[in-house]
Coordinates of C-alpha atoms and ligand atoms in Angstrom, one line a residue:
M1 CA 33.5 -153.4 34.6
T2 CA 33.2 -156.2 32.2
T3 CA 29.0 -157.2 31.3
D4 CA 28.5 -161.2 31.3
P5 CA 27.8 -161.9 27.9
L6 CA 24.6 -163.3 28.7
D7 CA 23.0 -159.9 30.1
A8 CA 23.9 -158.5 26.7
L9 CA 22.2 -160.8 24.4
A10 CA 19.6 -160.0 27.0
Y11 CA 19.1 -155.9 26.7
R12 CA 20.2 -156.7 23.2
L13 CA 16.9 -158.2 22.6
I14 CA 14.2 -157.2 25.1
A15 CA 16.2 -153.2 23.0
G16 CA 15.5 -154.4 19.8
R17 CA 19.2 -154.4 18.7
P18 CA 19.9 -156.8 16.6
L19 CA 21.4 -159.9 18.4
V20 CA 25.1 -159.8 16.5
L21 CA 26.4 -157.5 16.1
R22 CA 28.1 -156.6 12.9
D23 CA 29.4 -153.2 11.8
G24 CA 27.7 -151.0 11.2
T25 CA 24.8 -148.7 12.4
Y26 CA 21.1 -150.6 14.0
P27 CA 19.3 -146.3 14.9
Y28 CA 15.5 -146.9 16.5
L29 CA 13.4 -145.2 14.7
S30 CA 13.9 -145.9 11.2
R31 CA 16.6 -149.2 9.6
G32 CA 19.9 -147.8 9.0
D33 CA 21.6 -151.3 8.0
G34 CA 19.4 -153.4 10.0
R35 CA 16.4 -154.8 7.1
W36 CA 13.8 -153.4 10.0
A37 CA 13.2 -150.7 12.2
G38 CA 15.3 -150.8 16.0
W39 CA 11.6 -150.6 17.5
Q40 CA 10.1 -153.7 14.9
R41 CA 12.0 -155.8 16.5
Q42 CA 11.4 -155.3 20.0
L43 CA 8.1 -155.5 19.2
A44 CA 8.2 -158.4 17.8
R45 CA 10.4 -160.3 20.3
L46 CA 8.3 -158.5 22.8
A47 CA 4.8 -160.4 20.6
M48 CA 6.2 -164.0 21.2
P49 CA 5.9 -164.2 24.6
G50 CA 2.2 -162.7 24.3
L51 CA 1.9 -165.3 21.4
A52 CA 3.1 -168.1 22.6
A53 CA 0.8 -167.6 26.1
A54 CA -2.3 -166.9 23.4
G55 CA -1.5 -170.7 21.7
W56 CA -1.9 -172.4 24.9
A57 CA -5.3 -171.0 25.4
Y58 CA -6.6 -171.4 23.0
P59 CA -5.4 -175.0 20.7
A60 CA -7.4 -175.0 18.3
E61 CA -7.8 -172.0 16.7
T62 CA -3.9 -171.3 17.0
R63 CA -3.5 -174.0 14.4
A64 CA -6.0 -172.4 12.0
V65 CA -3.9 -169.2 11.8
A66 CA -0.6 -171.1 12.6
L67 CA -1.4 -173.1 8.1
G68 CA -2.4 -169.9 7.3
A69 CA 0.4 -168.4 8.7
T70 CA 3.1 -171.1 6.9
L71 CA 1.6 -171.3 4.3
G72 CA 2.2 -167.4 2.8
V73 CA 5.9 -168.4 5.1
G74 CA 6.4 -170.7 2.1
S75 CA 5.0 -169.0 -0.5
W76 CA 7.1 -166.3 0.3
A77 CA 10.5 -168.3 1.1
K78 CA 9.9 -169.7 -2.4
R79 CA 9.4 -166.3 -4.1
S80 CA 12.1 -164.9 -2.7
W81 CA 14.5 -167.8 -3.0
K82 CA 13.5 -167.7 -6.4
R83 CA 14.2 -163.9 -6.7
R84 CA 17.5 -164.8 -5.4
R85 CA 18.3 -168.5 -7.4
F86 CA 17.9 -165.3 -10.5
R87 CA 20.2 -163.0 -9.6
R88 CA 22.9 -164.6 -8.9
A89 CA 22.3 -166.7 -12.0
Y90 CA 21.8 -163.2 -14.3
V91 CA 22.4 -160.3 -13.1
S92 CA 25.3 -160.3 -10.6
P93 CA 27.3 -161.9 -13.5
T94 CA 26.2 -159.5 -16.7
V95 CA 26.5 -156.1 -13.6
K96 CA 31.0 -158.2 -12.7
A97 CA 31.0 -158.8 -17.4
I98 CA 29.7 -154.9 -17.5
R99 CA 32.4 -154.0 -15.2
V100 CA 34.8 -155.0 -18.0
P101 CA 34.9 -152.5 -20.7
V102 CA 33.7 -149.7 -18.4
G103 CA 37.0 -149.5 -16.2
T104 CA 35.8 -148.1 -12.8
A105 CA 32.5 -146.5 -13.0
D106 CA 29.4 -147.7 -10.4
V107 CA 27.1 -149.5 -13.0
E108 CA 23.6 -150.6 -11.4
L109 CA 21.7 -153.0 -13.2
E110 CA 18.5 -153.0 -12.9
V111 CA 16.2 -156.0 -13.8
D112 CA 12.2 -156.1 -13.0
P113 CA 11.4 -159.3 -11.4
G114 CA 8.3 -159.7 -13.9
L115 CA 11.9 -160.5 -16.7
G116 CA 11.7 -162.9 -13.9
R117 CA 9.5 -164.8 -15.4
L118 CA 10.8 -164.4 -19.2
V119 CA 14.2 -165.9 -18.1
A120 CA 14.4 -169.2 -19.1
R121 CA 15.7 -172.1 -16.0
L122 CA 19.6 -172.6 -17.3
A123 CA 19.8 -176.4 -19.6
K124 CA 22.2 -178.8 -17.2
P125 CA 23.3 -182.0 -19.0
L126 CA 21.4 -185.1 -17.9
S127 CA 24.1 -188.4 -15.5
P128 CA 22.8 -191.7 -16.5
A129 CA 20.7 -192.3 -13.4
E130 CA 19.5 -189.3 -13.1
E131 CA 17.9 -189.9 -16.6
Q132 CA 17.1 -192.5 -16.3
A133 CA 15.1 -191.6 -12.5
R134 CA 13.1 -188.7 -14.6
A135 CA 11.8 -190.9 -16.6
W136 CA 10.7 -193.4 -14.3
Y137 CA 9.0 -190.9 -12.4
G138 CA 7.8 -189.5 -15.6
E139 CA 6.2 -192.6 -16.0
H140 CA 4.9 -194.2 -13.5
V141 CA 4.3 -190.8 -10.4
E142 CA 3.3 -187.1 -13.0
P143 CA 0.6 -189.2 -14.7
I144 CA -1.2 -189.5 -11.0
W145 CA -1.3 -186.0 -9.7
R146 CA -0.8 -184.4 -13.4
R147 CA -4.1 -185.3 -15.3
P148 CA -5.5 -183.5 -11.9
T149 CA -3.5 -180.8 -11.4
E150 CA -4.6 -180.1 -15.2
L151 CA -7.9 -181.0 -14.5
G152 CA -8.6 -179.1 -11.9
A153 CA -6.6 -175.5 -13.7
D154 CA -9.3 -175.5 -16.2
A155 CA -12.3 -176.1 -14.3
W156 CA -11.0 -172.4 -11.8
D157 CA -9.8 -171.0 -15.3
T158 CA -14.1 -172.3 -17.1
A159 CA -15.4 -171.3 -13.4
T160 CA -14.3 -168.2 -13.0
A161 CA -14.5 -166.5 -16.5
P162 CA -17.5 -164.4 -15.9
L163 CA -15.4 -163.9 -12.7
Q164 CA -12.9 -162.2 -14.9
P165 CA -14.0 -158.4 -15.3
R166 CA -14.4 -157.9 -11.7
L167 CA -12.0 -159.3 -10.2
E168 CA -9.6 -157.3 -12.8
R169 CA -11.1 -154.2 -11.2
L170 CA -10.6 -155.8 -8.0
R171 CA -6.8 -156.0 -9.3
T172 CA -6.7 -153.5 -10.7
W173 CA -8.3 -151.4 -7.1
V174 CA -5.9 -152.9 -4.6
S175 CA -3.1 -153.2 -6.7
R176 CA -0.5 -150.1 -7.3
P177 CA -0.1 -149.3 -10.6
K178 CA 1.8 -150.9 -12.7
P179 CA 4.8 -148.6 -14.5
Q180 CA 3.5 -148.0 -18.7
H181 CA 6.3 -149.6 -20.2
G182 CA 6.6 -152.9 -19.0
P183 CA 9.2 -155.9 -17.5
R184 CA 13.0 -154.1 -18.8
I185 CA 16.5 -154.7 -18.2
R186 CA 17.7 -151.1 -17.5
L187 CA 21.3 -150.4 -16.7
T188 CA 23.5 -146.4 -15.7
I189 CA 26.6 -146.4 -15.1
A190 CA 28.0 -143.1 -13.5
A191 CA 30.6 -142.4 -16.4
P192 CA 29.3 -138.9 -19.1
Y193 CA 30.2 -140.5 -21.4
V194 CA 30.6 -144.6 -23.3
T195 CA 31.8 -145.0 -26.3
S196 CA 29.9 -146.8 -29.4
E197 CA 32.1 -149.2 -29.4
Q198 CA 32.0 -149.7 -25.4
R199 CA 27.8 -150.5 -25.4
S200 CA 28.6 -152.6 -28.3
L201 CA 30.5 -154.2 -26.2
I202 CA 28.0 -153.8 -23.2
S203 CA 24.4 -154.8 -24.8
A204 CA 26.5 -158.3 -26.7
I205 CA 27.3 -158.8 -22.5
V206 CA 23.3 -158.4 -21.6
R207 CA 22.1 -160.2 -24.2
A208 CA 24.1 -163.1 -23.8
K209 CA 23.5 -162.9 -19.9
I210 CA 20.4 -162.3 -19.8
P211 CA 18.8 -164.9 -22.4
V212 CA 14.8 -163.2 -22.3
G213 CA 12.8 -166.3 -24.9
G214 CA 12.3 -163.3 -28.0
E215 CA 14.6 -159.8 -28.9
L216 CA 15.3 -157.5 -27.0
V217 CA 14.4 -153.9 -28.1
E218 CA 17.5 -151.2 -27.2
S219 CA 17.2 -147.5 -26.1
W220 CA 20.8 -145.4 -25.1
D221 CA 20.5 -142.4 -22.9
Q222 CA 23.8 -140.4 -22.9
V223 CA 22.5 -137.0 -22.2
G224 CA 23.5 -135.5 -18.5
H225 CA 26.2 -137.2 -15.8
E226 CA 24.7 -141.2 -16.2
V227 CA 24.9 -143.1 -19.2
T228 CA 21.0 -145.4 -19.4
A229 CA 20.1 -147.9 -21.0
T230 CA 17.8 -150.2 -21.9
W231 CA 16.6 -153.7 -22.9
V232 CA 12.5 -154.2 -23.7
P233 CA 12.1 -157.9 -24.3
R234 CA 10.0 -157.2 -28.1
K235 CA 6.6 -158.2 -27.7
R236 CA 5.3 -161.4 -26.4
P237 CA 3.2 -163.8 -29.6
P238 CA -0.4 -162.2 -30.3
A239 CA -3.2 -164.7 -27.9
K240 CA -4.7 -166.1 -30.6
V241 CA -3.2 -166.7 -34.4
G242 CA -5.6 -168.1 -37.1
L243 CA -6.6 -168.8 -40.0
T244 CA -5.5 -165.5 -41.8
Q245 CA -2.8 -165.7 -40.8
L246 CA -2.6 -169.4 -42.1
E247 CA -3.4 -168.2 -45.5
V248 CA -1.2 -165.6 -45.6
H249 CA 2.0 -167.4 -44.0
G250 CA 1.2 -170.3 -45.2
A251 CA 0.6 -169.3 -48.9
G252 CA 4.7 -169.4 -51.2
L253 CA 5.9 -172.3 -48.2
S254 CA 7.9 -174.0 -50.1
D255 CA 7.5 -177.3 -50.4
D256 CA 9.6 -179.2 -47.0
V257 CA 7.9 -175.4 -45.2
F258 CA 5.5 -175.6 -42.8
Y259 CA 3.6 -172.5 -41.5
L260 CA 3.1 -173.0 -37.3
G261 CA 2.1 -170.1 -36.1
Q262 CA 3.4 -166.6 -34.4
G263 CA 6.1 -165.7 -32.7
P264 CA 7.9 -162.4 -30.4
G265 CA 6.8 -159.8 -32.7
D266 CA 4.5 -161.8 -34.6
Q267 CA 6.5 -163.2 -36.9
A268 CA 5.9 -165.8 -38.7
I269 CA 7.3 -168.9 -37.2
T270 CA 7.4 -171.5 -39.7
V271 CA 9.8 -175.2 -39.5
S272 CA 11.6 -177.6 -42.6
L273 CA 10.6 -180.9 -42.7
A274 CA 13.7 -181.3 -44.5
A275 CA 16.3 -178.4 -43.1
D276 CA 15.7 -178.8 -40.1
S277 CA 14.2 -182.5 -39.0
P278 CA 12.4 -185.1 -41.0
H279 CA 9.9 -186.2 -37.8
I280 CA 8.9 -184.2 -34.5
A281 CA 7.9 -184.7 -31.0
V282 CA 5.6 -183.5 -29.5
S283 CA 4.3 -183.2 -25.7
A284 CA 2.0 -181.8 -23.9
G285 CA -0.3 -181.9 -21.3
S286 CA -3.8 -183.3 -21.7
G287 CA -6.5 -180.2 -23.8
A288 CA -2.4 -178.2 -24.0
G289 CA -3.0 -178.2 -29.0
K290 CA -0.8 -181.3 -29.5
S291 CA -3.7 -182.6 -32.0
V292 CA -4.9 -179.1 -33.1
L293 CA -1.1 -178.4 -33.7
A294 CA -1.1 -182.6 -35.5
Q295 CA -4.0 -181.6 -37.4
L296 CA -2.5 -177.6 -38.1
I297 CA 0.8 -179.5 -40.5
A298 CA -2.0 -182.2 -41.6
V299 CA -3.8 -179.8 -44.1
Q300 CA -0.5 -178.4 -45.1
I301 CA 0.6 -181.1 -46.3
L302 CA -2.4 -182.9 -47.3
R303 CA -3.0 -179.0 -49.6
R304 CA 0.5 -179.7 -51.4
G305 CA -1.5 -183.0 -52.5
G306 CA 1.0 -185.5 -49.3
R307 CA -0.9 -188.5 -47.5
V308 CA -1.2 -188.3 -44.3
I309 CA -2.4 -191.7 -42.0
I310 CA -3.3 -191.0 -38.5
L311 CA -2.9 -193.5 -35.7
D312 CA -5.9 -192.8 -33.0
R313 CA -8.8 -195.0 -31.3
K314 CA -10.0 -191.9 -29.4
G315 CA -11.0 -189.4 -32.0
S316 CA -9.1 -186.8 -31.9
H317 CA -8.8 -185.8 -36.3
R318 CA -12.6 -186.6 -37.4
W319 CA -11.9 -182.3 -39.5
A320 CA -10.0 -186.2 -41.0
L321 CA -12.2 -188.7 -41.9
G322 CA -13.6 -189.4 -45.5
L323 CA -11.0 -186.9 -46.9
P324 CA -9.1 -188.2 -50.0
G325 CA -5.6 -188.8 -49.0
V326 CA -6.2 -189.7 -45.6
T327 CA -5.4 -193.0 -44.1
Y328 CA -7.4 -192.9 -40.7
C329 CA -6.6 -196.0 -38.6
T330 CA -8.3 -196.6 -35.4
R331 CA -7.8 -199.9 -34.4
P332 CA -4.7 -202.0 -33.9
E333 CA -4.9 -204.2 -37.2
E334 CA -5.8 -200.9 -39.2
M335 CA -2.9 -199.2 -37.6
H336 CA -0.7 -202.9 -37.7
D337 CA -1.7 -202.2 -42.2
A338 CA -1.2 -199.2 -42.6
L339 CA 2.2 -199.1 -40.8
I340 CA 4.0 -201.8 -42.7
A341 CA 2.5 -200.4 -45.9
A342 CA 3.6 -197.0 -45.3
A343 CA 6.8 -198.1 -44.3
A344 CA 7.7 -199.8 -47.4
V345 CA 7.1 -197.8 -49.8
A346 CA 9.6 -194.9 -47.6
D347 CA 11.8 -198.4 -48.2
R348 CA 12.0 -199.1 -51.3
R349 CA 11.8 -194.4 -51.8
N350 CA 14.9 -194.0 -49.6
A351 CA 16.6 -197.2 -51.4
E352 CA 16.0 -195.7 -55.2
A353 CA 17.4 -192.2 -53.3
L354 CA 20.5 -193.8 -53.5
H355 CA 21.3 -193.5 -57.2
Q356 CA 19.7 -190.3 -58.2
P357 CA 21.1 -186.7 -58.3
E358 CA 19.9 -185.3 -54.9
D359 CA 17.0 -183.3 -55.6
W360 CA 15.2 -186.0 -57.1
N361 CA 12.0 -185.6 -55.8
P362 CA 10.7 -189.5 -54.8
G363 CA 6.3 -188.3 -55.2
H364 CA 3.8 -187.2 -52.3
R365 CA 4.4 -186.6 -48.8
V366 CA 3.5 -189.0 -46.4
L367 CA 3.0 -187.7 -42.9
V368 CA 2.0 -190.2 -39.6
I369 CA 1.0 -188.5 -36.6
C370 CA 1.0 -191.3 -34.3
E371 CA -1.7 -189.9 -31.3
E372 CA 0.3 -191.7 -28.1
L373 CA 3.4 -193.2 -29.4
N374 CA 3.3 -195.8 -25.8
A375 CA -0.2 -196.3 -25.7
T376 CA 0.1 -197.3 -29.9
I377 CA 3.2 -199.3 -29.4
G378 CA 1.4 -201.3 -27.1
Q379 CA -1.7 -201.7 -28.5
L380 CA 0.5 -203.2 -31.8
A381 CA 2.0 -205.2 -29.4
G382 CA -0.3 -206.4 -28.0
W383 CA -1.9 -207.3 -31.2
W384 CA 0.3 -208.5 -32.6
A385 CA 0.9 -211.3 -30.1
D386 CA -2.8 -212.3 -30.0
N387 CA -2.6 -213.2 -33.9
R388 CA 0.8 -213.7 -35.1
E389 CA 1.6 -217.6 -36.8
K390 CA 3.6 -219.7 -34.8
S391 CA 6.0 -218.9 -37.9
D392 CA 5.7 -215.3 -37.2
P393 CA 8.7 -212.3 -35.3
K394 CA 7.9 -212.0 -31.9
R395 CA 8.5 -208.2 -32.8
S396 CA 5.2 -207.0 -34.6
P397 CA 6.0 -206.0 -38.2
A398 CA 4.2 -202.7 -37.3
I399 CA 6.3 -202.1 -34.6
A400 CA 9.3 -202.1 -36.6
A401 CA 8.6 -200.3 -39.4
L402 CA 7.1 -197.7 -36.9
A403 CA 10.7 -197.8 -36.2
E404 CA 11.9 -197.8 -39.2
I405 CA 9.7 -195.1 -40.5
A406 CA 11.6 -193.0 -37.8
F407 CA 14.8 -193.6 -38.4
M408 CA 14.5 -192.5 -42.1
G409 CA 16.3 -189.6 -43.8
R410 CA 14.2 -186.6 -45.0
A411 CA 14.7 -188.1 -48.2
A412 CA 12.0 -190.7 -48.1
K413 CA 9.8 -188.2 -47.7
H414 CA 8.1 -189.6 -44.6
H415 CA 7.2 -187.6 -41.8
L416 CA 6.4 -188.8 -37.7
L417 CA 4.5 -187.4 -35.6
A418 CA 4.4 -188.7 -32.0
V419 CA 3.1 -187.4 -30.0
A420 CA 4.5 -188.8 -26.5
Q421 CA 5.3 -187.5 -23.2
M422 CA 8.8 -188.2 -22.6
L423 CA 9.7 -190.0 -25.7
T424 CA 11.4 -192.9 -23.9
A425 CA 9.3 -196.1 -26.1
R426 CA 12.2 -198.4 -25.9
A427 CA 10.6 -200.1 -28.9
L428 CA 11.7 -197.5 -31.5
G429 CA 15.3 -197.5 -30.3
G430 CA 15.7 -196.0 -26.5
P431 CA 17.5 -193.0 -26.5
E432 CA 19.3 -192.8 -29.9
C433 CA 15.4 -192.7 -31.4
R434 CA 15.0 -189.3 -29.5
E435 CA 18.1 -187.8 -31.8
N436 CA 16.2 -188.3 -35.1
F437 CA 13.8 -186.5 -34.0
G438 CA 15.1 -182.9 -35.0
I439 CA 11.9 -180.3 -34.1
R440 CA 10.1 -180.9 -30.5
C441 CA 6.8 -178.9 -29.8
M442 CA 5.9 -178.4 -25.5
A443 CA 3.9 -177.2 -23.7
R444 CA 1.7 -177.3 -20.5
Y445 CA 5.2 -179.0 -20.2
T446 CA 6.6 -180.3 -15.9
V447 CA 10.3 -179.7 -15.2
N448 CA 10.9 -183.4 -16.0
A449 CA 8.5 -183.3 -18.5
W450 CA 11.4 -180.6 -20.7
K451 CA 14.7 -182.5 -19.7
M452 CA 13.9 -185.7 -20.5
L453 CA 12.8 -184.6 -24.1
V454 CA 15.2 -181.6 -24.5
P455 CA 17.9 -181.3 -22.1
E456 CA 20.2 -179.2 -24.7
A457 CA 17.1 -176.2 -24.1
S458 CA 17.1 -173.7 -20.9
M459 CA 13.0 -174.1 -20.1
P460 CA 10.8 -170.9 -20.7
R461 CA 8.8 -170.5 -18.2
A462 CA 5.2 -172.9 -19.4
S463 CA 2.3 -170.1 -20.4
R464 CA -1.6 -170.8 -19.3
T465 CA -2.1 -169.4 -22.7
L466 CA -4.1 -172.0 -24.7
G467 CA -2.1 -173.0 -27.8
R468 CA 1.8 -171.3 -26.9
W469 CA 3.6 -173.5 -28.1
Q470 CA 8.3 -174.2 -27.7
V471 CA 8.9 -174.8 -30.0
V472 CA 12.5 -176.3 -30.6
V473 CA 14.8 -176.9 -33.4
G474 CA 18.8 -177.4 -32.4
G475 CA 18.7 -177.0 -28.7
V476 CA 16.7 -173.2 -29.5
A477 CA 13.2 -172.4 -28.6
V478 CA 11.4 -170.0 -29.8
E479 CA 7.7 -169.1 -28.0
T480 CA 4.9 -169.6 -31.1
Q481 CA 1.5 -168.7 -31.0
V482 CA 0.0 -171.7 -33.3
C483 CA -3.0 -171.3 -35.4
Y484 CA -5.7 -173.0 -34.7
L485 CA -8.2 -174.6 -37.6
T486 CA -12.0 -175.2 -36.3
A487 CA -12.8 -178.9 -38.3
A488 CA -14.5 -176.8 -40.8
E489 CA -12.3 -174.6 -42.0
A490 CA -9.0 -177.8 -42.0
R491 CA -11.0 -179.6 -44.1
R492 CA -11.4 -176.6 -46.1
Y493 CA -8.1 -175.9 -47.0
A494 CA -6.9 -179.0 -47.2
H495 CA -9.5 -180.3 -49.4
V496 CA -7.6 -177.9 -51.6
A497 CA -6.0 -180.6 -53.1
A498 CA -8.2 -183.3 -53.4
T499 CA -9.6 -181.0 -56.4
S500 CA -6.5 -181.2 -58.1
G501 CA -7.0 -184.9 -58.8
V502 CA -3.7 -186.2 -56.5
A503 CA -4.9 -188.7 -53.6
C504 CA -6.1 -191.1 -56.5
D505 CA -2.6 -192.5 -57.7
M506 CA -2.0 -194.8 -56.0
Q507 CA -0.8 -197.3 -57.8
V508 CA 1.9 -195.3 -59.2
N509 CA 2.6 -194.8 -55.9
G510 CA 2.5 -197.5 -53.9
P511 CA 0.0 -200.0 -51.8
I512 CA -1.4 -197.1 -49.3
K513 CA -4.5 -197.8 -48.6
A514 CA -6.6 -194.4 -48.5
N515 CA -10.2 -193.5 -49.2
C516 CA -9.6 -193.5 -53.0
D517 CA -13.6 -195.6 -53.1
D518 CA -14.7 -192.9 -49.6
R519 CA -15.3 -190.7 -52.5
D520 CA -18.4 -192.5 -53.5
T521 CA -21.1 -193.1 -52.3
V522 CA -22.1 -194.9 -49.0
T523 CA -24.9 -195.4 -46.9
L524 CA -25.5 -194.9 -43.6
R525 CA -24.5 -198.1 -41.8
E526 CA -21.1 -198.0 -43.7
A527 CA -20.7 -194.9 -43.2
V528 CA -21.3 -195.1 -38.8
D529 CA -19.6 -198.6 -39.6
R530 CA -16.4 -196.4 -40.6
G531 CA -16.6 -193.2 -38.2
L532 CA -18.0 -191.4 -40.7
V533 CA -20.3 -190.1 -38.2
P534 CA -19.6 -190.2 -34.4
W535 CA -23.2 -192.6 -33.6
K536 CA -24.2 -195.9 -33.2
W537 CA -26.5 -197.1 -36.1
N538 CA -29.5 -197.1 -35.2
A539 CA -29.0 -193.2 -32.8
A540 CA -27.6 -191.6 -36.4
R541 CA -31.1 -193.3 -38.0
K542 CA -32.4 -191.2 -35.5
R543 CA -30.4 -188.1 -36.6
M544 CA -31.0 -188.8 -39.7
E545 CA -35.3 -189.2 -40.0
R546 CA -35.5 -186.4 -37.7
G547 CA -33.7 -184.1 -39.3
V548 CA -31.3 -182.9 -36.6
N549 CA -28.3 -180.8 -37.3
D550 CA -29.3 -181.1 -41.5
P551 CA -28.5 -183.6 -42.4
P552 CA -27.6 -184.1 -46.0
K553 CA -29.7 -185.8 -49.0
P554 CA -29.5 -188.8 -50.7
T555 CA -28.0 -189.3 -53.9
G556 CA -29.0 -192.8 -54.6
K557 CA -30.0 -195.9 -53.5
D558 CA -28.4 -199.9 -53.2
G559 CA -32.0 -201.8 -53.0
Q560 CA -33.4 -200.3 -49.9
A561 CA -30.6 -198.2 -48.1
Y562 CA -29.9 -195.0 -49.8
L563 CA -27.0 -193.4 -50.0
Y564 CA -25.2 -190.7 -49.7
D565 CA -21.9 -188.6 -50.2
P566 CA -19.4 -189.3 -47.8
E567 CA -18.2 -186.2 -47.4
Q568 CA -21.3 -184.4 -46.6
L569 CA -22.7 -187.5 -43.6
A570 CA -19.0 -186.0 -42.1
D571 CA -19.3 -182.5 -42.3
W572 CA -22.9 -183.8 -40.4
G573 CA -21.5 -185.9 -37.8
Q574 CA -19.6 -182.5 -36.7
R575 CA -21.9 -180.1 -36.7
Ligands
ADP601 N1 -3.0 -172.7 -30.6 C1 -4.5 -172.3 -30.2 N2 -5.3 -172.3 -30.4 C2 -6.0 -172.1 -29.4 N3 -6.9 -172.6 -28.9 C3 -6.1 -173.6 -29.0 C4 -4.9 -174.1 -29.8 N4 -4.4 -175.4 -29.7 C5 -5.7 -176.5 -28.8 N5 -6.8 -174.6 -28.7 C6 -8.0 -175.8 -27.4 O1 -7.8 -176.4 -26.9 C7 -8.7 -176.9 -27.5 C8 -8.0 -179.1 -26.7 O2 -6.7 -179.1 -27.9 P1 -7.1 -180.2 -28.3 O3 -5.9 -180.3 -29.7 O4 -8.0 -181.0 -28.7 O5 -5.6 -181.3 -26.8 P2 -5.1 -182.4 -26.6 O6 -4.9 -182.9 -28.9 O7 -3.2 -181.7 -26.5 O8 -5.5 -183.9 -25.9 C9 -9.6 -177.4 -28.5 O9 -10.1 -177.6 -29.2 C10 -9.5 -175.7 -28.3 O10 -10.1 -174.9 -28.7
MG602 MG1 -5.8 -184.5 -28.6

């Protein structure tokens, strides 16, 4: 007797058998070769008409349930898709490669899903079309959602902070106990022994094919019938790094090397403005610590007798107000003058360097911090358009100066630290200019920002830890907890140089307008005008009169007005 195929299908449907039969066993009570046991499949199928009927009868409730289910299924699908992609990209090829040294023995490789978070997204080169699309997206679309989501995440963190201990207890109560060892890679080879050559080959394969950020600690166990090997990633960077570490690791660095923070396994991370790159690009979401990073490099430069020029409309660097060696520009005309002066010095040094030996020291180091590259260029262009004479060139000389500094090599000891989401600034020379920024620091990045700024490096997951950066040099990203200094610590650390009298050799080194006269006394009104204190004149006067936050004592009098030490005023402004 032949069976109608449709009847057979109906039977399989109702009986909980797989609809498409492949080789294998499909028992009713246990899982067999299928994903589900027969009874589970049967239950799911038979429940379906019932659910449909219920949906018909209670549409509103059904919609709510369906929405929940869709979200749940969506997040599950995303997770399993990621896991699959991870297996396909990393695990399977590694197993394939390991088969070569071990021959016919069975190989089993287990990679904890937790490691999937550490493993970088593979770097793929961008086509010009993709690059253009990403630049456009990054400039026009991403800012719309990025800021609100970051603010939302911050608000959530702040709001749930008091609840965290309880949430943590709840989490440990409902979740299965985690293994003590943390995420790891575990390899089992069904052979009683592997030689040391095989071991070193296998080790090299695992390290090459599963590029977990940071180093792996390896151990082999050859006892028994099988051989097992385990790799555990070295400890992630510490959660917080501060002045103590800077004092330990920042001491004794050579003149061009700067301390950034602690990396995997708590090793000190430094960059060299001579060997790595003279210029630094910084890209990060708001509140991720861009100004803190810029401050960290600035204080080290100041401490070694260098100069810092800050182009910043928002006043993110109050710590630097009134410090010797700092030129703080908040208005476009100040930025204009400072940039042109700095580029002139750099240019002179560059020309001179040609006639000097390789290790010639041109003088103090200069760091230009540009807090928002694109906006700054826009402001400089706008100001120039309003203020230039008819006979002046169309292009703002300050923008030209900025571009010139960005193209300076290490010999001139002029460095640009540019905060730029994408570094697409055409005014600086577009994509070619990007090459000048060989040190790139990324935090709270999006895929888009990463691909635009460091297309050559694979992308690790962005961390939510404050101050956790990826420092990319030569295509290699190193996870770094950047050292955080409070404003007072930064001032104190930077200020050591001031006592050695480095700040006032302007005439020798060129016309950089620093605050030499700032160390004389100022009136309160002058302090307000210069932005030494964050208040308007009236508010500052009232605070002074009422003695809010212990204001400084006057050091003298100029006619009717009291005179103050600008240092002390700036400190007061930060209390
Ligand atoms: N490396 C860090 N370690 C600890 N906290 C940090 C670090 N970087 C930033 N923060 C915290 O985040 C705040 C915002 O940092 P900030 O540099 O002003 O962000 P951005 O300039 O990116 O908007 C800081 O005031 C500080 O409290
Ligand atoms: Mg900032």
